[in-house]
Amino acid sequence: MNETLKAIENRYSCRDFKPEMLSEEVLQAIAKAAVQAPSAMNRQPWRIVVVKDQELMQEIEQEGLKTLSDMEDKSAYNRIMERGGKLFYGAPSMIVVPIDSAEYASAMLDCGIVCQNIVLAAESLGVGSVICGLLRTAFAKEERAKEWAARLKFPEGYVLGCSVLLGYANTSKQPHEPDIEKIVVLE
Ligand SMILES: Cc1cc2nc3c(=O)[nH]c(=O)nc-3n(C[C@H](O)[C@H](O)[C@H](O)COP(=O)(O)O)c2cc1C
């Protein structure tokens, strides 16, 4: 099996990180893989915000947890609590991907592809990762969303797309069992 297929096969969502910060070189390599993603009409409707600021991450995490705990439906909050009560699982860094909202559906799809490039690049470098859609909980209130967008240096008019938590895994996990039954071949 080649290295690309190995990275795809071995990647898993890491939910327990070591506090050790990734080197600048490693983060740059992952960020470069992000901007190499394909996008509809090559619009590249994204920014790649590499966040190493622990204080900012903690503030955002607290806001997200508060949103989840205030929600009537407690299922997401309870799931996070069962996993140790951390939205960011102790990750020392994250990449936030804001998108321009000109063509939202296509920009979101492009953003997903960026996230996949990030997690595969991370895997290839021995770095743990998990896509963190729940970052949106910190953006639930309009005023707070504006504050985070400013502090995360989103360009004017950009909105949150998604994010990926990055760091070295403290504990490892098996990748999920692929469901081969989902593949349909027409001959
Ligand atoms: C769009 C998207 C958003 C996700 N958001 C979260 C999240 O907020 N928190 C989390 O722990 N995992 C999140 N995940 C990870 C999924 O739960 C995970 O990919 C899935 O359970 C399969 O497990 P695996 O990644 O280990 O194969 C997200 C995945 C995707 C694709």
mmCIF file of N, CA and C and ligand atoms in Angstrom, residues 11-13 15 83 89 130-134 173 176, ligand 1:
data_model
loop_
_atom_site.group_PDB
_atom_site.id
_atom_site.type_symbol
_atom_site.label_atom_id
_atom_site.label_comp_id
_atom_site.label_asym_id
_atom_site.label_seq_id
_atom_site.Cartn_x
_atom_site.Cartn_y
_atom_site.Cartn_z
ATOM 1 N N ARG A 11 -5.689 7.211 9.667
ATOM 2 C CA ARG A 11 -6.209 8.412 10.336
ATOM 3 C C ARG A 11 -7.408 8.080 11.221
ATOM 4 N N TYR A 12 -7.482 8.721 12.343
ATOM 5 C CA TYR A 12 -8.651 8.584 13.225
ATOM 6 C C TYR A 12 -8.824 9.910 13.944
ATOM 7 N N SER A 13 -9.981 10.127 14.501
ATOM 8 C CA SER A 13 -10.221 11.361 15.249
ATOM 9 C C SER A 13 -9.625 11.239 16.638
ATOM 10 N N ARG A 15 -9.039 12.387 20.344
ATOM 11 C CA ARG A 15 -9.772 13.178 21.348
ATOM 12 C C ARG A 15 -9.028 13.227 22.682
ATOM 13 N N ARG A 83 -16.764 12.541 27.433
ATOM 14 C CA ARG A 83 -15.422 12.455 26.836
ATOM 15 C C ARG A 83 -14.408 13.294 27.620
ATOM 16 N N TYR A 89 -10.335 18.929 23.698
ATOM 17 C CA TYR A 89 -9.590 17.736 24.101
ATOM 18 C C TYR A 89 -8.124 18.006 24.459
ATOM 19 N N VAL A 130 -8.482 16.128 14.898
ATOM 20 C CA VAL A 130 -9.924 15.849 14.823
ATOM 21 C C VAL A 130 -10.608 17.085 14.253
ATOM 22 N N ILE A 131 -11.470 16.857 13.287
ATOM 23 C CA ILE A 131 -12.266 17.955 12.750
ATOM 24 C C ILE A 131 -13.222 18.401 13.851
ATOM 25 N N CYS A 132 -13.326 19.703 14.058
ATOM 26 C CA CYS A 132 -14.149 20.202 15.175
ATOM 27 C C CYS A 132 -15.254 21.125 14.665
ATOM 28 N N GLY A 133 -16.356 20.474 14.256
ATOM 29 C CA GLY A 133 -17.519 21.248 13.815
ATOM 30 C C GLY A 133 -18.167 21.980 14.979
ATOM 31 N N LEU A 134 -17.971 21.438 16.183
ATOM 32 C CA LEU A 134 -18.603 22.046 17.375
ATOM 33 C C LEU A 134 -18.038 23.416 17.733
ATOM 34 N N LYS A 173 -6.151 5.478 19.074
ATOM 35 C CA LYS A 173 -7.435 4.816 18.887
ATOM 36 C C LYS A 173 -7.403 4.104 17.537
ATOM 37 N N HIS A 176 -12.029 4.036 12.444
ATOM 38 C CA HIS A 176 -13.337 3.371 12.387
ATOM 39 C C HIS A 176 -13.327 2.284 11.305
HETATM 40 C C1 LIG B 1 -17.813 17.945 9.574
HETATM 41 C C2 LIG B 1 -17.316 17.186 10.776
HETATM 42 C C3 LIG B 1 -17.455 17.742 12.032
HETATM 43 C C4 LIG B 1 -16.994 17.071 13.159
HETATM 44 N N1 LIG B 1 -17.066 17.664 14.378
HETATM 45 C C5 LIG B 1 -16.575 17.039 15.468
HETATM 46 C C6 LIG B 1 -16.567 17.686 16.731
HETATM 47 O O1 LIG B 1 -16.990 18.836 16.878
HETATM 48 N N2 LIG B 1 -16.068 17.019 17.784
HETATM 49 C C7 LIG B 1 -15.560 15.743 17.659
HETATM 50 O O2 LIG B 1 -15.115 15.191 18.643
HETATM 51 N N3 LIG B 1 -15.538 15.104 16.467
HETATM 52 C C8 LIG B 1 -16.024 15.729 15.374
HETATM 53 N N4 LIG B 1 -15.949 15.127 14.152
HETATM 54 C C9 LIG B 1 -15.303 13.813 14.032
HETATM 55 C C10 LIG B 1 -16.300 12.680 13.775
HETATM 56 O O3 LIG B 1 -17.029 12.426 14.950
HETATM 57 C C11 LIG B 1 -15.497 11.446 13.317
HETATM 58 O O4 LIG B 1 -14.896 11.734 12.087
HETATM 59 C C12 LIG B 1 -16.371 10.206 13.168
HETATM 60 O O5 LIG B 1 -16.889 9.805 14.400
HETATM 61 C C13 LIG B 1 -15.591 9.036 12.560
HETATM 62 O O6 LIG B 1 -14.490 8.717 13.367
HETATM 63 P P1 LIG B 1 -13.004 8.801 12.799
HETATM 64 O O7 LIG B 1 -12.726 10.208 12.364
HETATM 65 O O8 LIG B 1 -12.134 8.399 13.958
HETATM 66 O O9 LIG B 1 -12.895 7.878 11.641
HETATM 67 C C14 LIG B 1 -16.394 15.781 13.012
HETATM 68 C C15 LIG B 1 -16.254 15.235 11.740
HETATM 69 C C16 LIG B 1 -16.686 15.922 10.638
HETATM 70 C C17 LIG B 1 -16.466 15.320 9.272
#
